[in-house]
C-alpha positions as a LaTeX table, in Angstrom:
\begin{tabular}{lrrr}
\hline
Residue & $x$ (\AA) & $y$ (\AA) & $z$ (\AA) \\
\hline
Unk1 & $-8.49$ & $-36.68$ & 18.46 \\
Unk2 & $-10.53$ & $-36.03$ & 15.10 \\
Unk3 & $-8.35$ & $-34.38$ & 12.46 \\
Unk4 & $-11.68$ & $-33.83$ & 10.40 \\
Unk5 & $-13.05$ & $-30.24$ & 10.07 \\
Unk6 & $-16.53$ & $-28.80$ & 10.76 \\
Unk7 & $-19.13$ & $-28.69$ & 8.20 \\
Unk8 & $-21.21$ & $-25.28$ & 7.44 \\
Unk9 & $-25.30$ & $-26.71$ & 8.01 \\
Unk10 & $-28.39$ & $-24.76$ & 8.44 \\
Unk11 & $-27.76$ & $-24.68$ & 12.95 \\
Unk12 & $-24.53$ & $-23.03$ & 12.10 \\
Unk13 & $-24.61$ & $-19.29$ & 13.30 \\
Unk14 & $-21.10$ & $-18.70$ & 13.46 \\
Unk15 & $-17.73$ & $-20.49$ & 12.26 \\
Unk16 & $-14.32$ & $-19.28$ & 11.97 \\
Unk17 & $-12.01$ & $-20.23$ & 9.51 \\
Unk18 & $-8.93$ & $-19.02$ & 8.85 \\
Unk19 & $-7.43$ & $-18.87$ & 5.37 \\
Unk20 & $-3.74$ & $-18.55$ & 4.16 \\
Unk21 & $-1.89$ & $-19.07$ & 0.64 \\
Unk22 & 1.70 & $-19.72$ & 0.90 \\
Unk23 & 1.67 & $-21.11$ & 4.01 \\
Unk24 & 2.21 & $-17.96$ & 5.51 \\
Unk25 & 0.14 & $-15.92$ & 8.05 \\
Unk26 & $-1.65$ & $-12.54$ & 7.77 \\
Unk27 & 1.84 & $-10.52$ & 9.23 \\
Unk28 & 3.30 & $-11.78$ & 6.22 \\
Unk29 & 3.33 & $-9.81$ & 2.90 \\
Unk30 & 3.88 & $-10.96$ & $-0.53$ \\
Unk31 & 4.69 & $-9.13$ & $-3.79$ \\
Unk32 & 2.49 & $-10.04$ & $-6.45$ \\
Unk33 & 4.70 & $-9.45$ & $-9.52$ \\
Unk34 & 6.82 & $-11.41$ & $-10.93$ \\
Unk35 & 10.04 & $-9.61$ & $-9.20$ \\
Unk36 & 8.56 & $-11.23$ & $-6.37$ \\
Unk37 & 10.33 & $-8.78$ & $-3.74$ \\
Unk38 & 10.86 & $-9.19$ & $-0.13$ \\
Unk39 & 8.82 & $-7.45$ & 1.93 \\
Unk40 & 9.62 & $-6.33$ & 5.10 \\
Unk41 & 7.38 & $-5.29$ & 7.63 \\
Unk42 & 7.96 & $-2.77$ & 10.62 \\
Unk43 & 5.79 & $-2.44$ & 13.85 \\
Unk44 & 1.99 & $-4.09$ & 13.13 \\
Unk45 & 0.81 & $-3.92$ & 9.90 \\
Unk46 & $-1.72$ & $-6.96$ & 9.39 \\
Unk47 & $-3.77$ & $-7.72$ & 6.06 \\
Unk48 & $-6.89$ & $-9.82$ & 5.25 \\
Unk49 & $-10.83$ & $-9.64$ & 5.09 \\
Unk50 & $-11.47$ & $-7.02$ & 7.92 \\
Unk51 & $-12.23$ & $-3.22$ & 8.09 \\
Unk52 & $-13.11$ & $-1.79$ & 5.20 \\
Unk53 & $-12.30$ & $-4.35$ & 2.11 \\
Unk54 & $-11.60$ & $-3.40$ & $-1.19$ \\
Unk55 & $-11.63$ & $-5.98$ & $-3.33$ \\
Unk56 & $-10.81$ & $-8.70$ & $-2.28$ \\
Unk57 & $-8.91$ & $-7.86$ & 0.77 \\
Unk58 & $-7.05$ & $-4.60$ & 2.16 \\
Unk59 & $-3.99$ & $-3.51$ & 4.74 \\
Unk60 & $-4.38$ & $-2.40$ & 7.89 \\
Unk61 & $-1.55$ & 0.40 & 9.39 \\
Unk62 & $-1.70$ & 1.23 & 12.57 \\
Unk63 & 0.90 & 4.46 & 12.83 \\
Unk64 & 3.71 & 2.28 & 14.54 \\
Unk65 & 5.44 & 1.30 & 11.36 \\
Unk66 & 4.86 & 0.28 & 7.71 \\
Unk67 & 6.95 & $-1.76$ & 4.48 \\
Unk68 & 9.63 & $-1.74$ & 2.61 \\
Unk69 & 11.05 & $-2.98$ & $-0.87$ \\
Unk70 & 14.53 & $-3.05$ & $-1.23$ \\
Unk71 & 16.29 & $-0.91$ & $-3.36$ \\
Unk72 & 16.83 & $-2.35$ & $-7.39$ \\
Unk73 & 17.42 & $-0.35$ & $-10.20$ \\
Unk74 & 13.79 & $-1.36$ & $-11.02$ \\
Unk75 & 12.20 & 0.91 & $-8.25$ \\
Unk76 & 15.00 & 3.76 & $-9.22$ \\
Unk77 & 14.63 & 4.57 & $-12.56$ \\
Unk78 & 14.94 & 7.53 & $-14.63$ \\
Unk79 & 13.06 & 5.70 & $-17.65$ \\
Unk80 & 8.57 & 5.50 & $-17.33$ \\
Unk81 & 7.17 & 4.47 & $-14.27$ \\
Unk82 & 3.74 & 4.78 & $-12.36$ \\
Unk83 & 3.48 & 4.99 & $-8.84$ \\
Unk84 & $-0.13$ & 4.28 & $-7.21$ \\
Unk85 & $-2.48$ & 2.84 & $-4.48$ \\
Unk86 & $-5.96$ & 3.18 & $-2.72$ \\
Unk87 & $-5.83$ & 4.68 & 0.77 \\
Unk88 & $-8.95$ & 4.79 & 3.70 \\
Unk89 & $-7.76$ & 6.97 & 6.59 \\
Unk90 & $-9.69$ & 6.93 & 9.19 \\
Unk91 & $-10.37$ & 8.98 & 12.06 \\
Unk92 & $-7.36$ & 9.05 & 13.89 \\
Unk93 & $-5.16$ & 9.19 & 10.96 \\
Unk94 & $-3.19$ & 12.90 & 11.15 \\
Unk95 & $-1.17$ & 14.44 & 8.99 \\
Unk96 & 2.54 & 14.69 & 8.12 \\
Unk97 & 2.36 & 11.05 & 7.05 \\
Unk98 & 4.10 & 9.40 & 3.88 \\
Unk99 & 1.99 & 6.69 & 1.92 \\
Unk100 & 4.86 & 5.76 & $-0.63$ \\
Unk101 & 8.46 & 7.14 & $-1.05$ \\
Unk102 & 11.77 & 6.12 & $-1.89$ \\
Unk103 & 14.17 & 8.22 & 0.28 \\
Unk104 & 12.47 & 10.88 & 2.45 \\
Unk105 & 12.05 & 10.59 & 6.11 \\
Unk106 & 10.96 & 13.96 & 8.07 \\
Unk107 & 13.77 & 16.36 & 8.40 \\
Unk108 & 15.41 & 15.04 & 5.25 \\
Unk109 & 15.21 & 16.11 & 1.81 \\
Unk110 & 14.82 & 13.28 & $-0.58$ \\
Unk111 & 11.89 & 11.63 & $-2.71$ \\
Unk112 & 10.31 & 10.72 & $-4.49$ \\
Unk113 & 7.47 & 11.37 & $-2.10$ \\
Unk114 & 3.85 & 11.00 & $-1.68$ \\
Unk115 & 2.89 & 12.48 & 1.10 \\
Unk116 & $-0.54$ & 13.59 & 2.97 \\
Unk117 & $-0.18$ & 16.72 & 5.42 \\
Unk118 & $-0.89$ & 18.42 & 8.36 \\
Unk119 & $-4.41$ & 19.92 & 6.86 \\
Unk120 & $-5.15$ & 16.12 & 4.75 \\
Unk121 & $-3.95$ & 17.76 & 1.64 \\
Unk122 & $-2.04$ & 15.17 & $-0.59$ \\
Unk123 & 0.78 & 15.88 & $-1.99$ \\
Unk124 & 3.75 & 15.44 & $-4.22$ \\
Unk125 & 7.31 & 15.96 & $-3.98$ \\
Unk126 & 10.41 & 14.66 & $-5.47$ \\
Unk127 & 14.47 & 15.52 & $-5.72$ \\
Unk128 & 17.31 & 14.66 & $-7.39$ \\
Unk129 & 20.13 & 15.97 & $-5.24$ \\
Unk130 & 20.45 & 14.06 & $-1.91$ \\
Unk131 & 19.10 & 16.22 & 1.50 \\
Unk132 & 20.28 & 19.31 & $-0.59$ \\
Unk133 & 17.87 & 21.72 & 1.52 \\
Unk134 & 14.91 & 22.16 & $-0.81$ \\
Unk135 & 12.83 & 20.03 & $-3.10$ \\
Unk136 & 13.94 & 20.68 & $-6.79$ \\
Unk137 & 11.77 & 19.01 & $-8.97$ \\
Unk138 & 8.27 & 19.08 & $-7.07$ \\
Unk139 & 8.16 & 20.93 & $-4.32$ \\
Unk140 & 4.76 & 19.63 & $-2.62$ \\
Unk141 & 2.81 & 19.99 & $-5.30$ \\
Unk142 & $-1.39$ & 19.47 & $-4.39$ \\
Unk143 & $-2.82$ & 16.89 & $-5.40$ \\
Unk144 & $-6.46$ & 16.89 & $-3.81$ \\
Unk145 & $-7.60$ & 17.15 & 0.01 \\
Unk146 & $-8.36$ & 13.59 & 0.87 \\
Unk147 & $-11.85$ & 12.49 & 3.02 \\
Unk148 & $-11.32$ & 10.50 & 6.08 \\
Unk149 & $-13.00$ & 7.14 & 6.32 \\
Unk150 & $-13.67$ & 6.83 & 1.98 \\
Unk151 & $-11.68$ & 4.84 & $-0.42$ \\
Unk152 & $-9.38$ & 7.18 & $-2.37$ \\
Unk153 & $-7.04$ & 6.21 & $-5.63$ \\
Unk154 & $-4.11$ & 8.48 & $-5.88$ \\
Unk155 & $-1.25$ & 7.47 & $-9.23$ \\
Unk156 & 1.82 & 9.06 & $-10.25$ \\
Unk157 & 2.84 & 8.51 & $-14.12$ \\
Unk158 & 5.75 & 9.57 & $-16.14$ \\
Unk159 & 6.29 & 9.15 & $-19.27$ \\
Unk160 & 8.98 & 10.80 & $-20.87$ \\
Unk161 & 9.78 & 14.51 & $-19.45$ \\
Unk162 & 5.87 & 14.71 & $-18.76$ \\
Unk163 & 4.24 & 13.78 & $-15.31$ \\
Unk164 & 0.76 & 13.41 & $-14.94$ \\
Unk165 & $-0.93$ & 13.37 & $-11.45$ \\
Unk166 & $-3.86$ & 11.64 & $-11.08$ \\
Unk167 & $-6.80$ & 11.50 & $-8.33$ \\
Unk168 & $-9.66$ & 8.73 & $-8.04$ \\
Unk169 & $-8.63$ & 8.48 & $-12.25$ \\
Unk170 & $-9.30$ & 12.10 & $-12.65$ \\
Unk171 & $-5.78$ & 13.94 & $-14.45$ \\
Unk172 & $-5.32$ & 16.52 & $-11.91$ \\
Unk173 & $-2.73$ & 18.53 & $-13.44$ \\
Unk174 & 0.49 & 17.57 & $-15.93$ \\
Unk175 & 4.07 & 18.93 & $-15.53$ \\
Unk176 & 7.01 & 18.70 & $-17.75$ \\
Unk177 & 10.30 & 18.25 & $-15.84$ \\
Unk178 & 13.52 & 16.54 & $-17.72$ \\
Unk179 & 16.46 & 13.88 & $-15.85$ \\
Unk180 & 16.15 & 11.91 & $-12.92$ \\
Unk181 & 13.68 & 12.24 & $-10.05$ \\
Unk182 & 15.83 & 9.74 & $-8.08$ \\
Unk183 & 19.26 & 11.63 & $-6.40$ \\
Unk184 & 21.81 & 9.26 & $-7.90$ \\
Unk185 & 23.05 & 8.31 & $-4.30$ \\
Unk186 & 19.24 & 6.83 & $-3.08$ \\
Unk187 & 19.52 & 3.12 & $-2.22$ \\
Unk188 & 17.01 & 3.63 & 0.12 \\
Unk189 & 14.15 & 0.97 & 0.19 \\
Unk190 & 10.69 & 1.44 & $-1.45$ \\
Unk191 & 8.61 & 2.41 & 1.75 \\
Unk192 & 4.95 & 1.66 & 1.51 \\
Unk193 & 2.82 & 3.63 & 4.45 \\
Unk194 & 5.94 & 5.33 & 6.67 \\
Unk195 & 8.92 & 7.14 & 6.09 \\
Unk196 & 12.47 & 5.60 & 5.46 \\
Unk197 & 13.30 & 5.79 & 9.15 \\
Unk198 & 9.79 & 3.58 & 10.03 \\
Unk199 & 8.40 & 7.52 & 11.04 \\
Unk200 & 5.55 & 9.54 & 9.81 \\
Unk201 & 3.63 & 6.37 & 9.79 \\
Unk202 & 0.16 & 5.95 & 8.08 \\
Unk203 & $-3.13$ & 5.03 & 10.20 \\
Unk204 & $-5.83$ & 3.74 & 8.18 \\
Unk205 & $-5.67$ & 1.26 & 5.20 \\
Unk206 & $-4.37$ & 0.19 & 1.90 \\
Unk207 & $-5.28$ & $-1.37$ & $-0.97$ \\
Unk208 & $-3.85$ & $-1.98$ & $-4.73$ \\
Unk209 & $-0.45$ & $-0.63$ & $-4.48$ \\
Unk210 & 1.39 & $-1.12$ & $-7.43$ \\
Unk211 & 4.59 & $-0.06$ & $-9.13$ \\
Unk212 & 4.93 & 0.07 & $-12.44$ \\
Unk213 & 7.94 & 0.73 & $-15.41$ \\
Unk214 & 5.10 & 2.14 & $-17.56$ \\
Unk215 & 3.21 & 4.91 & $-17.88$ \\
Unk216 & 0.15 & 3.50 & $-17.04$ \\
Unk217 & $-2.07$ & 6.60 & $-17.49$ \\
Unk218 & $-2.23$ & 9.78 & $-19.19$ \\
Unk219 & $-5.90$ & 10.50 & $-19.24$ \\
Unk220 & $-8.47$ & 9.99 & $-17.33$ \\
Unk221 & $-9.53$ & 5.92 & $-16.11$ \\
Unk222 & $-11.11$ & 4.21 & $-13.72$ \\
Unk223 & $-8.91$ & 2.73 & $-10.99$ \\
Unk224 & $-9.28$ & $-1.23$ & $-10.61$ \\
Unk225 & $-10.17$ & $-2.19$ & $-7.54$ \\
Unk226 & $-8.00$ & $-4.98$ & $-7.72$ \\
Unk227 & $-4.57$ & $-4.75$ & $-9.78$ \\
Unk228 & $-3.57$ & $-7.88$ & $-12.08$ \\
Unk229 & 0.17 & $-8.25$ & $-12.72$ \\
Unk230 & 1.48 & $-7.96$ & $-16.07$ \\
Unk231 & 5.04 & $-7.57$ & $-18.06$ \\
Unk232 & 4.71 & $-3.97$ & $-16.87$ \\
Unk233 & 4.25 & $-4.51$ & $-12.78$ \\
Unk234 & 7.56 & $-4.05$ & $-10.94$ \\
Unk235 & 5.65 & $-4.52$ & $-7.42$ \\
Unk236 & 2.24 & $-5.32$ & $-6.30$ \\
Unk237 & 0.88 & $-5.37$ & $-3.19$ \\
Unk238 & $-3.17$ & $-6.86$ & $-3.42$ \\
Unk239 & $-2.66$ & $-7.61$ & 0.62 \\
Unk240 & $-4.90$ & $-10.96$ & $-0.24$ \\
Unk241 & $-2.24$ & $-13.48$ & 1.31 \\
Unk242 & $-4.59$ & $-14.57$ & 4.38 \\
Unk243 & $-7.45$ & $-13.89$ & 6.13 \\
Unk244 & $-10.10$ & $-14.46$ & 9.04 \\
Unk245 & $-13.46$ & $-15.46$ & 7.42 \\
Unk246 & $-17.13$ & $-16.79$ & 9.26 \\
Unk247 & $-17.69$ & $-19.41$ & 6.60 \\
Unk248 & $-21.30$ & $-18.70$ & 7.49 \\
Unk249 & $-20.70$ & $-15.31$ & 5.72 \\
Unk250 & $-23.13$ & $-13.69$ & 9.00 \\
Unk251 & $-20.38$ & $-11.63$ & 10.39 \\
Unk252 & $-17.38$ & $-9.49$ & 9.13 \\
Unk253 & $-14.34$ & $-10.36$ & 11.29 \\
Unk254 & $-12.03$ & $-7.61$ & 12.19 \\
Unk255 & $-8.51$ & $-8.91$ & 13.50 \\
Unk256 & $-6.78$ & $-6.32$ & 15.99 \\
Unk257 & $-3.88$ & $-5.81$ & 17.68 \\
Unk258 & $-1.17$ & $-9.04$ & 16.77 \\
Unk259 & $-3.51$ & $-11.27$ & 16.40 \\
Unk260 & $-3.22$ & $-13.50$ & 13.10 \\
Unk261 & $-3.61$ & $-16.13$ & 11.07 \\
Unk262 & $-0.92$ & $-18.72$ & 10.30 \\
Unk263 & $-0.53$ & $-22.08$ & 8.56 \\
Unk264 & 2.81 & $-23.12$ & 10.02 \\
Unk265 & 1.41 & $-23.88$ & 13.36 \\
Unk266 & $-1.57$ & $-26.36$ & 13.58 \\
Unk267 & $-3.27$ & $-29.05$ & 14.99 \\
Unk268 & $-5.10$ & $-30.38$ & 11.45 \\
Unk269 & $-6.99$ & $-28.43$ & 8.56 \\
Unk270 & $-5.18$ & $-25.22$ & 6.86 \\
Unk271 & $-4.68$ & $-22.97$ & 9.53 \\
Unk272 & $-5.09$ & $-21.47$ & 12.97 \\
Unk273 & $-5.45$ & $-18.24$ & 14.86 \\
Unk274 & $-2.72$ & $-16.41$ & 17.57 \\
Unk275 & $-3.57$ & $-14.85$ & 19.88 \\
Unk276 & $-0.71$ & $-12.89$ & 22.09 \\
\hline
\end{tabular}
């Protein structure tokens, strides 16, 4: 059997490829920053050149699940930080849905929490005392009403006792609020698209998330659409780790259900596809 590949010519209509880094597979996610965190994934969330891309590649969530940093002093902090990400939802994403928090899961008071509701308003919330019955720092404050099927930038900065809220780069509003924003007790993983129980699960997808120790904005800016890590990135998720590509570049491949790419299985050349 021939171990050599195909070659892209002028009769080629159509050629599938399948591209990893890592030696990993598409199910497989991979902080960019030089924490390097574990990532772990819950129910199907896949990643790669499909839907629609931003950048260089996006997430896909499908409302079964999402991921999860652990918890380090570096994602708990009562020092600067900037939380932020582009989000698509689509048309079946609904409400009461978390796209990044670090301790809340519905019918628990914790936070911080940003968090998209019933009527696709986003918004903000955050506590310091652990499941104490009400939200005592920011008690769902709005942030915009989000657009289904658009690319949308959301970031949280502090810096100092001031907060400023930001929406596609425009400062929405700034708040002044002194101490921790973490309850003390929270070693709860850094959940990306779902609650901390794997609920109130995100559908649609994501692209550029990033945690910073910085206070990355204060005024208005215009949101990358593709984050570079730097001495200030605590996490970074560019979802770029593998993909499904036509090398003829003719046709945008969508990969659904578990399908995926993966380099630890094959017969010669970097990778195959699986197909369940």
């Amino acid at each position: 059997i021939s171990t050599n590949t195909y070659a892209v010519d002028q009769q080629t209509l159509f050629s599938l490829k399948a591209i990893t880094s890592n030696n990993t597979h598409n199910n497989f996610f991979i902080d960019s920053s030089p924490n390097s965190f574990s990532i772990t994934k819950n129910g199907l969330v896949t990643q790669g050149k499909f839907g629609p891309v931003l950048g260089s590649s996006s997430a896909f969530f499908n409302g079964s699940g999402g991921l999860s940093l652990p918890h380090t002093s570096q994602t708990q902090t009562s020092s600067d930080f900037t939380w932020e990400t582009w989000f698509y939802p689509t048309d079946q994403t609904v409400g009461d849905i978390a796209l990044m928090t670090k301790g809340w899961s519905s019918g628990n008071v914790g936070g911080p929490l940003i968090y998209l509701d019933a009527n696709f308003v986003l918004r903000f919330y955050a506590n310091n005392i652990n499941n104490n019955g009400s939200w005592n720092t920011f008690n769902g404050i709005m942030i915009a009403t989000v657009s289904r099927n658009q690319w949308q930038h959301v970031a949280i900065s502090r810096q100092g006792a001031n907060f400023y809220i930001f929406f596609n780069g425009q400062l929405v509003n700034t708040y002044s609020r002194s101490g921790n924003i973490f309850y003390n007790t929270n070693t709860s993983p850094l959940c990306i698209g779902q609650g901390t129980n794997g609920l109130n699960s995100f559908i649609g997808y994501l692209s550029g998330t990033r945690v910073s120790n910085s206070a990355r904005y204060i005024s208005n800016f215009t949101p990358l659409i593709s984050n570079t890590s730097d001495g200030n990135t605590v996490a970074l998720l560019n979802y770029t780790n593998s993909t499904l590509l036509d090398v003829t570049s003719n046709n945008n491949i969508e990969m659904l259900g578990n399908s995926e790419v993966n380099s630890l299985k094959k017969p010669f050349g970097e990778s195959v596809i699986m197909l369940d």
